[in-house]
PDB file of C-alpha atoms in Angstrom:
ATOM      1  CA  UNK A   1       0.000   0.000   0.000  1.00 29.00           C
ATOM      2  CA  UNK A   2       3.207   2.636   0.488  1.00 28.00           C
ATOM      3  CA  UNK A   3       3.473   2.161  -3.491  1.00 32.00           C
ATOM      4  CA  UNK A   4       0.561   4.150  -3.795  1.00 35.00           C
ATOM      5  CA  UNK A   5       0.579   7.522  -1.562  1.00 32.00           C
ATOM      6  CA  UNK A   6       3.759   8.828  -3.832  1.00 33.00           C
ATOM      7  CA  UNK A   7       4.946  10.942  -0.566  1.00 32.00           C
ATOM      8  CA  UNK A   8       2.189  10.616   1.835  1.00 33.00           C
ATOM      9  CA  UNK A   9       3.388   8.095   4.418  1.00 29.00           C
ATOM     10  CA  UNK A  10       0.240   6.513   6.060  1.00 31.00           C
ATOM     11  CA  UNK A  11      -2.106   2.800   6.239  1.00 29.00           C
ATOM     12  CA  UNK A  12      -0.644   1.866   9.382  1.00 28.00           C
ATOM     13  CA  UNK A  13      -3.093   0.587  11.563  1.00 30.00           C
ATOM     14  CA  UNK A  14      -5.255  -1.670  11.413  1.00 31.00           C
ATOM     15  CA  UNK A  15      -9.169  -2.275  12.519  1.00 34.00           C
ATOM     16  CA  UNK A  16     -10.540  -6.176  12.599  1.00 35.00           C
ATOM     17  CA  UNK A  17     -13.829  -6.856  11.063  1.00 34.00           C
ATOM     18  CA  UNK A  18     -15.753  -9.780  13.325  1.00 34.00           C
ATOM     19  CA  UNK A  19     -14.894 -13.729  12.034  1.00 34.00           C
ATOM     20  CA  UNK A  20     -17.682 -13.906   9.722  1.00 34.00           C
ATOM     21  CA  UNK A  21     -17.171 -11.135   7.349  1.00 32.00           C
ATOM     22  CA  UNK A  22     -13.145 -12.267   7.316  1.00 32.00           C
ATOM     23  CA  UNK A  23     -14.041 -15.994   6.459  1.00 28.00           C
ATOM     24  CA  UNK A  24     -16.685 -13.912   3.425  1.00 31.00           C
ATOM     25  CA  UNK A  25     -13.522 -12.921   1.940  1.00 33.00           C
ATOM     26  CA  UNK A  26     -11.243 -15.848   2.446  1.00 35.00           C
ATOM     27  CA  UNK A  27     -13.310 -18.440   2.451  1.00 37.00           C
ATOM     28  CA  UNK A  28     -14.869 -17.744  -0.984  1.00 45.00           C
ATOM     29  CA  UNK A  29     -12.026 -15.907  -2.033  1.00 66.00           C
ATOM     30  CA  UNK A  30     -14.419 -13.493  -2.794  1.00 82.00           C
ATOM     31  CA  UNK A  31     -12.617 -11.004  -5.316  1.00 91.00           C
ATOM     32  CA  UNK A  32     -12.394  -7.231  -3.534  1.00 94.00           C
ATOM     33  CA  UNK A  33     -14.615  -3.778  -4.759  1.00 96.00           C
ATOM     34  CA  UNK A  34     -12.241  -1.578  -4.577  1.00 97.00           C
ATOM     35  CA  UNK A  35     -13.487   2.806  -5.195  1.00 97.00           C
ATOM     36  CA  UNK A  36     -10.804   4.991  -5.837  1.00 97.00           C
ATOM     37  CA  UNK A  37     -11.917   8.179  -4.652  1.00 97.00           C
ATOM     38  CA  UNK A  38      -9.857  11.108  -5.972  1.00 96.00           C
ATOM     39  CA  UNK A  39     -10.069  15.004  -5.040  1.00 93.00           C
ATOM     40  CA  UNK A  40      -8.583  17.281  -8.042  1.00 92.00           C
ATOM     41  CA  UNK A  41      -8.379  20.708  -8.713  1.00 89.00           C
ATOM     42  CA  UNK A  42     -10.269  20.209 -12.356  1.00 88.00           C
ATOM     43  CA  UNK A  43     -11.834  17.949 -14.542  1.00 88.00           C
ATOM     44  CA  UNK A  44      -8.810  15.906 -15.691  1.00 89.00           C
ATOM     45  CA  UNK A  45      -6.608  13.815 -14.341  1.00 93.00           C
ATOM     46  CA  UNK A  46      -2.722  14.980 -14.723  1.00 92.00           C
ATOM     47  CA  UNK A  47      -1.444  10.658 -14.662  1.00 94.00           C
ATOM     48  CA  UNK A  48      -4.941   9.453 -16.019  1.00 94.00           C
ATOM     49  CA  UNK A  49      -2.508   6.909 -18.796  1.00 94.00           C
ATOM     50  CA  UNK A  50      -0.867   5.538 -15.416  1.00 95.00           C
ATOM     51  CA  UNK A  51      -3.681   5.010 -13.473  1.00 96.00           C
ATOM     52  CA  UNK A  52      -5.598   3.600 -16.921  1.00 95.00           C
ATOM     53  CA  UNK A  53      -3.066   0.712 -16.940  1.00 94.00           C
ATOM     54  CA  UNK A  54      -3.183   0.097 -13.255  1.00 95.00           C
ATOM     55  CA  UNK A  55      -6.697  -0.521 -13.595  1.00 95.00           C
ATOM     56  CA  UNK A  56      -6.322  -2.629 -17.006  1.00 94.00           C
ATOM     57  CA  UNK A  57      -4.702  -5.137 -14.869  1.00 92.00           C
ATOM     58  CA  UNK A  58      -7.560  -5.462 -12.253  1.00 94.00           C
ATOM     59  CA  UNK A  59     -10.161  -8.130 -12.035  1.00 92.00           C
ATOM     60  CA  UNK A  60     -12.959  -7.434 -14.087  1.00 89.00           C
ATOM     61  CA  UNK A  61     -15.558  -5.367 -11.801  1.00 90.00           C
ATOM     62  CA  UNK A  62     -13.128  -4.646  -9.104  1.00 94.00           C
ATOM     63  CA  UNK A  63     -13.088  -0.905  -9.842  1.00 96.00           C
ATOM     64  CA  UNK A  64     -14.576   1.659  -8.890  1.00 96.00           C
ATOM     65  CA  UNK A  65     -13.496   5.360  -9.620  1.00 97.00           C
ATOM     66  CA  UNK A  66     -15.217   8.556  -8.243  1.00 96.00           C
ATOM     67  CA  UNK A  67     -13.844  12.420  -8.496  1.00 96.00           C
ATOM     68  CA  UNK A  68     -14.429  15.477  -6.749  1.00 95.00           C
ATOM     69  CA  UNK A  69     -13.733  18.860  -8.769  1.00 92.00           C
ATOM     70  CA  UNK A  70     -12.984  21.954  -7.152  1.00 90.00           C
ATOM     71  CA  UNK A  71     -15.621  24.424  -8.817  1.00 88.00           C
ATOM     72  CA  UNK A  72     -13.012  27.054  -8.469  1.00 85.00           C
ATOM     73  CA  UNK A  73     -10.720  25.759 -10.999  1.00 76.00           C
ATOM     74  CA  UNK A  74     -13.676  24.596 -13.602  1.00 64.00           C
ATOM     75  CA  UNK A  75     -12.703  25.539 -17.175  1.00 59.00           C
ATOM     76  CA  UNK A  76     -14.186  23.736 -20.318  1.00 54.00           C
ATOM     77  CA  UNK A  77     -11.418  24.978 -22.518  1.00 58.00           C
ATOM     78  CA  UNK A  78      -8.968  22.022 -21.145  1.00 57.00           C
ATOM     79  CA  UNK A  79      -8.041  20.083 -24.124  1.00 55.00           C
ATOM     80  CA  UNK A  80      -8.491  16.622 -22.249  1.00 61.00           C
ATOM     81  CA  UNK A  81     -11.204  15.901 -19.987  1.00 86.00           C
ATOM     82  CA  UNK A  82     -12.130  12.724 -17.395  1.00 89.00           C
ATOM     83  CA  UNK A  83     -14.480  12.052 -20.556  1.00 87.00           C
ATOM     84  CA  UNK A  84     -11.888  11.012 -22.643  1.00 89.00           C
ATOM     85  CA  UNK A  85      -9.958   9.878 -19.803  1.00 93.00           C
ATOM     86  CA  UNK A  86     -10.715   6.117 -20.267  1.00 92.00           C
ATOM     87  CA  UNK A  87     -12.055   4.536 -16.444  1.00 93.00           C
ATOM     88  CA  UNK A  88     -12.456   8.503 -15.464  1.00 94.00           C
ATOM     89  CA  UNK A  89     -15.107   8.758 -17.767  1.00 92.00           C
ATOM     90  CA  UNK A  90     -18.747   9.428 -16.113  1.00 90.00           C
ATOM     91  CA  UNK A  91     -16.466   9.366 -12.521  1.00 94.00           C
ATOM     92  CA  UNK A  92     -17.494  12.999 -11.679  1.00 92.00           C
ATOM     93  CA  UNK A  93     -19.790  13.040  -8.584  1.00 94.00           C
ATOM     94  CA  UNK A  94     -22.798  15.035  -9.012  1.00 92.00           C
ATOM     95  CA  UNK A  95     -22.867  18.552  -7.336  1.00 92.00           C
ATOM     96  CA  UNK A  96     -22.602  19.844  -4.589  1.00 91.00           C
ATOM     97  CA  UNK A  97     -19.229  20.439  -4.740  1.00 92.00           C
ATOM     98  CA  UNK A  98     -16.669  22.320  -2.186  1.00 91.00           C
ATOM     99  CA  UNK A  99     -13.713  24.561  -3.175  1.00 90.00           C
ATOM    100  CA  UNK A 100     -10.884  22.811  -0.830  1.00 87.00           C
ATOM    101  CA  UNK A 101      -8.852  24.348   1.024  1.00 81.00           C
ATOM    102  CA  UNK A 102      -5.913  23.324   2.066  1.00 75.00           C
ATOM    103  CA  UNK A 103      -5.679  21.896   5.850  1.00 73.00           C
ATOM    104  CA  UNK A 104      -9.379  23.221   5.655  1.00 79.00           C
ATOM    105  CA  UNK A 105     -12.818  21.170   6.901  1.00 81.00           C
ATOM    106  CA  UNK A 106     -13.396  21.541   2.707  1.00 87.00           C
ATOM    107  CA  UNK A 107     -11.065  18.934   2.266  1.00 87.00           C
ATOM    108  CA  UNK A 108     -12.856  16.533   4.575  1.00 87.00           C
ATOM    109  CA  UNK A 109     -16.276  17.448   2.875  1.00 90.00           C
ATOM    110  CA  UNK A 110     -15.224  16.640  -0.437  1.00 93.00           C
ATOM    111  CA  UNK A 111     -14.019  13.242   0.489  1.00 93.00           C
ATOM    112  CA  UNK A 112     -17.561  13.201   2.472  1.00 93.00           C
ATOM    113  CA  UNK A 113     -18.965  13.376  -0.270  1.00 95.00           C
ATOM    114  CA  UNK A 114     -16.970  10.871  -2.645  1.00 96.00           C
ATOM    115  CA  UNK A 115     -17.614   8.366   0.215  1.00 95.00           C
ATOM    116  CA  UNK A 116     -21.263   8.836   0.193  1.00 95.00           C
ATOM    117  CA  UNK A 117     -21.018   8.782  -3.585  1.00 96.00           C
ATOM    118  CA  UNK A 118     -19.575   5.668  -4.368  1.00 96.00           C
ATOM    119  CA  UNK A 119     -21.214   4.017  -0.887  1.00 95.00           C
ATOM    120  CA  UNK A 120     -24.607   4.093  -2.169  1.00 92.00           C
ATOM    121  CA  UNK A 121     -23.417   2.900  -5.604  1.00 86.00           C
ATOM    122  CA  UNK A 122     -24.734  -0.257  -6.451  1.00 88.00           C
ATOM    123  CA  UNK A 123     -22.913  -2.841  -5.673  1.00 91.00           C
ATOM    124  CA  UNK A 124     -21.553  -1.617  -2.544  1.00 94.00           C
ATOM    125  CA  UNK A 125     -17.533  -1.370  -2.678  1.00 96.00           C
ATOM    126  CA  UNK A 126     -15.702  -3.084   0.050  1.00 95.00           C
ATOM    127  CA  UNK A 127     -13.000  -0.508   0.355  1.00 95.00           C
ATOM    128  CA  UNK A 128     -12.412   3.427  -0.547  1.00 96.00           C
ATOM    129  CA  UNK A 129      -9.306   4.882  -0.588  1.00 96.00           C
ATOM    130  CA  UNK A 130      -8.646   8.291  -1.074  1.00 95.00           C
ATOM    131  CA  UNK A 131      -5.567   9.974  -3.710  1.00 94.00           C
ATOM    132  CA  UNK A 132      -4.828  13.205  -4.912  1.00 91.00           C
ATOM    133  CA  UNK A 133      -3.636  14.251  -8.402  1.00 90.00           C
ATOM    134  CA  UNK A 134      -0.310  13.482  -7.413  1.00 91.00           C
ATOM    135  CA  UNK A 135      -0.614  10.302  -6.376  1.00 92.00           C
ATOM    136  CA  UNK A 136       0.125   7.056  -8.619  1.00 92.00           C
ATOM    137  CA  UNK A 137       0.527   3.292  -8.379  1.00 92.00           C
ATOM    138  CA  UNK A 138       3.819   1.391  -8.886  1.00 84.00           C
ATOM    139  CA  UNK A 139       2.825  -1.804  -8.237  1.00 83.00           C
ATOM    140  CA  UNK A 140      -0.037  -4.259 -10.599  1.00 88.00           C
ATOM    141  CA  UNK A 141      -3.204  -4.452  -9.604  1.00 93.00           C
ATOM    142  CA  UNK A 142      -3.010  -8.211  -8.980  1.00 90.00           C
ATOM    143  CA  UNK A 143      -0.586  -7.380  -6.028  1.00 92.00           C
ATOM    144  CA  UNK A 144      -2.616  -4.930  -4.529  1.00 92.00           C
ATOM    145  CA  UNK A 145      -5.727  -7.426  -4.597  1.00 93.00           C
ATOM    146  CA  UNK A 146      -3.661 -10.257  -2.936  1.00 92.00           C
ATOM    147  CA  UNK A 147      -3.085  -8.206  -0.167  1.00 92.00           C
ATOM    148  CA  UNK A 148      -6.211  -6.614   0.602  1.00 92.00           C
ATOM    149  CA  UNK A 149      -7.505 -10.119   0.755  1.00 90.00           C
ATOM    150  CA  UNK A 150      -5.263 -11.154   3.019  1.00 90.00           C
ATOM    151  CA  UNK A 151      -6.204  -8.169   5.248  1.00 90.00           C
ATOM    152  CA  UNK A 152      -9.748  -8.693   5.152  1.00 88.00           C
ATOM    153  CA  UNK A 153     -11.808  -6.105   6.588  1.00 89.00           C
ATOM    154  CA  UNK A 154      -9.484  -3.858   7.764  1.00 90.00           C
ATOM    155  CA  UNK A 155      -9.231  -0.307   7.707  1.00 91.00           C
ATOM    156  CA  UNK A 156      -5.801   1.692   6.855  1.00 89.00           C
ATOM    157  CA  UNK A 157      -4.671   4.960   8.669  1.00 84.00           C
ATOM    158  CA  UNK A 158      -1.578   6.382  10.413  1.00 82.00           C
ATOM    159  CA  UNK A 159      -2.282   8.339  12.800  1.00 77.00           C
ATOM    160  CA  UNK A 160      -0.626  10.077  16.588  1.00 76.00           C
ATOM    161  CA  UNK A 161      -1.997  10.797  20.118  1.00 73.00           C
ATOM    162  CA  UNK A 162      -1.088  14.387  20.618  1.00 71.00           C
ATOM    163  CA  UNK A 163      -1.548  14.305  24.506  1.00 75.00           C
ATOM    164  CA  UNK A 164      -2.349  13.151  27.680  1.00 80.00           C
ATOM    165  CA  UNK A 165      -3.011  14.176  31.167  1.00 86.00           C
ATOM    166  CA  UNK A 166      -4.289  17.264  32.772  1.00 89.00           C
ATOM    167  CA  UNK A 167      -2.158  19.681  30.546  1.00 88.00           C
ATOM    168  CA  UNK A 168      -3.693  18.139  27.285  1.00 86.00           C
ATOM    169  CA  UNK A 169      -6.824  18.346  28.369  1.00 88.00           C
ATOM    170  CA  UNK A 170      -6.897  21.945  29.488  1.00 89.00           C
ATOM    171  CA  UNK A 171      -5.266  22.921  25.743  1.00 86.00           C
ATOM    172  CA  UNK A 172      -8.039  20.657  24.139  1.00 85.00           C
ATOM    173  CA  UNK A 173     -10.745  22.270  25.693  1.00 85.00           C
ATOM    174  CA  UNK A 174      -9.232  25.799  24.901  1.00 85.00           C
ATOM    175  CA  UNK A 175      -8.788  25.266  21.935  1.00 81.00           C
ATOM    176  CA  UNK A 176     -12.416  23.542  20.850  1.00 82.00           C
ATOM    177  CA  UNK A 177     -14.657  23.797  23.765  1.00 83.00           C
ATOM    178  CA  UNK A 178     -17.656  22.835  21.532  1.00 82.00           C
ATOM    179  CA  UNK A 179     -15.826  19.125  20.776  1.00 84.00           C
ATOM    180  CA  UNK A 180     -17.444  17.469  23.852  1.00 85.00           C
ATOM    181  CA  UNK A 181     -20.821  18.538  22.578  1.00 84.00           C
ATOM    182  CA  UNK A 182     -20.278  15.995  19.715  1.00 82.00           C
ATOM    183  CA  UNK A 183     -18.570  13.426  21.765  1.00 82.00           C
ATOM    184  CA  UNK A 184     -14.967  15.276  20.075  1.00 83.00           C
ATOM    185  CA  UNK A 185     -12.763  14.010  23.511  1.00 86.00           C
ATOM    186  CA  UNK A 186      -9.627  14.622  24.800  1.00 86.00           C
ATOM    187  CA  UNK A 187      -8.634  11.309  25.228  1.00 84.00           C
ATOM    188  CA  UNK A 188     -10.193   9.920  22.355  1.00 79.00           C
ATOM    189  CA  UNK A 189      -8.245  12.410  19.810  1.00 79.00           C
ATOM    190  CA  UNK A 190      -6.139  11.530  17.170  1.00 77.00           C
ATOM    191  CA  UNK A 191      -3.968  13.446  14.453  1.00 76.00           C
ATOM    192  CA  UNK A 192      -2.840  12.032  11.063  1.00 75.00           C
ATOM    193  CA  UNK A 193      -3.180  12.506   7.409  1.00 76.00           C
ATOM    194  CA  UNK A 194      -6.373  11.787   5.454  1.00 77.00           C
ATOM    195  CA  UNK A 195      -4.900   9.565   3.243  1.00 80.00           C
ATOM    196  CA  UNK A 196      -6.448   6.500   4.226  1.00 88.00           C
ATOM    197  CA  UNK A 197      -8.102   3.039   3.007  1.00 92.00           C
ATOM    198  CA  UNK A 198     -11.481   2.612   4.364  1.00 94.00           C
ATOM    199  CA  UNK A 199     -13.027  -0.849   4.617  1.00 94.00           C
ATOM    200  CA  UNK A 200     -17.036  -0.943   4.331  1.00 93.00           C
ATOM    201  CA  UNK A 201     -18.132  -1.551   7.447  1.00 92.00           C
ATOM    202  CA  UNK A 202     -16.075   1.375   9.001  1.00 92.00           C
ATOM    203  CA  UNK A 203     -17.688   3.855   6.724  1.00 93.00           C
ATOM    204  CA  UNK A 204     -21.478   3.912   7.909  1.00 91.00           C
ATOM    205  CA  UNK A 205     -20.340   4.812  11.159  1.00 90.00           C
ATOM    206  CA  UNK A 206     -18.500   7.698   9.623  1.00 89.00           C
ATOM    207  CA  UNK A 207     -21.164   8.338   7.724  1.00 91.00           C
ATOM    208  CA  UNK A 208     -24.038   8.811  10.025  1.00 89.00           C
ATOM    209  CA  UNK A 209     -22.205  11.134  12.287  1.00 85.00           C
ATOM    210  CA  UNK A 210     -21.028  13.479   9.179  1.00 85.00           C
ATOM    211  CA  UNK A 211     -24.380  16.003  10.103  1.00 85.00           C
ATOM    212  CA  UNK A 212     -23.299  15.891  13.985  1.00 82.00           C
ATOM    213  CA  UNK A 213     -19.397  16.814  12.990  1.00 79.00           C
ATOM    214  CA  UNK A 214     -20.572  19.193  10.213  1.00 80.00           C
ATOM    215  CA  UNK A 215     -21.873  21.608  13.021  1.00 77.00           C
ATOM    216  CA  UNK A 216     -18.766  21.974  15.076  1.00 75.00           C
ATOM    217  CA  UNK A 217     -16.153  21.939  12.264  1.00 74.00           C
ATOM    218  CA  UNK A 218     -18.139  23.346   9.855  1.00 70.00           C
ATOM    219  CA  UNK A 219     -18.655  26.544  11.660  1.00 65.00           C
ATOM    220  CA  UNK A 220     -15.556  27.989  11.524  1.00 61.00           C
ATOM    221  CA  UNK A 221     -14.127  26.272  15.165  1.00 58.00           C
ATOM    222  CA  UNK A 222     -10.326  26.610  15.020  1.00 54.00           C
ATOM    223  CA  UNK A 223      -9.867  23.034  15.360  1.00 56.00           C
ATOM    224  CA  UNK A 224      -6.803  23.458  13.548  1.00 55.00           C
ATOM    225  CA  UNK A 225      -5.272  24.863  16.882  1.00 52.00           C
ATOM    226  CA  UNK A 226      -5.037  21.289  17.743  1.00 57.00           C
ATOM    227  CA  UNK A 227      -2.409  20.241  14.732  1.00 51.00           C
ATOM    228  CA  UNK A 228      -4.742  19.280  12.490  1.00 41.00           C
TER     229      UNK A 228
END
């Protein structure tokens, strides 16, 4: 997994899935969904020829692809589009979209809403992993498959505690004393990029609280006080 993040170190931990959905996978060696979920500036992809021949060595219907644009940078003049971007074609979500900014909640909305676009795509993908424009595989797809099956529902992150004891919990609340309202904790807090490899069953979860984390970071709290 490294091979793909092209700079972005990260897929570190891991979270088990209960016995029976492990043995779904391995016992039927039941052939992975995977939904690339990419974030770019506009509507073409800068390594779309690299990422086309990743994908040409997948399993047949293991791929899923889903972009965000930044409505900011739209401009039909481009001379290549995702349309004639071979598995990028019809991968646009549908609007709303979110100008990103950088180390900005915008950049967790737009992968918000990539998630919720491919997860109620039909089927349902068993992983989403998020990329940038920058980022490209190294490795064949056949590789990649062979180990997500062997790390059956899993999730990926890297991530850091930032504190502990009295001391962090006095800067935590100082710096976003609306986080317990949303069950946001001291203890509970972790920092780390948000390039990450979600498996299915961790993504509901996420999901369903988007509308209760949408009011405290979406409000202009300075959680970024905290590191993030």
């Amino acid at each position: 997994f490294y091979a793909f993040m092209h700079g972005h170190i990260c897929l570190l931990a891991t979270v088990p899935l209960a016995a029976g959905h492990e043995m779904y996978y391995r016992g039927n060696d039941h052939t992975p969904l995977v939904a690339y979920l990419f974030t770019l500036r506009r509507a073409r992809h800068p390594l779309h020829l690299v990422w086309n021949h990743f994908w040409s060595t997948c399993p047949s219907q293991s791929v899923v692809v889903k972009v965000h644009t930044d409505p900011d940078f739209e401009n039909s003049s481009l001379p290549t589009t995702l349309e004639h971007q071979g598995a990028f074609s019809n991968s646009a979500i549908p609007p709303p979209h979110v100008h990103v900014v950088r180390f900005g909640y915008e950049m967790v909305q737009a992968r918000l809403l990539l998630l919720r676009a491919a997860a109620t795509g039909t089927p349902v993908p068993d992983w989403y992993i998020f990329f940038s424009e920058s980022d490209s595989p190294i490795l064949l797809c056949r590789e990649f498959i062979q180990f997500l099956k062997a790390h059956a529902g899993r999730s990926f992150l890297s991530h850091d505690r930032k504190g502990s004891g009295p001391e962090w919990n006095v800067t935590f609340h100082h710096a976003c004393p609306r986080c317990a309202d949303v069950g946001v904790m001291p203890s509970d807090y972790r920092h780390g990029p948000g390039w990450v490899a979600l498996h299915r069953d961790h993504v509901g979860p996420i999901l369903e609280r988007e509308s209760i984390h949408e009011r405290l970071f979406g409000s202009g709290e300075d959680w970024k006080v905290l590191g993030v």
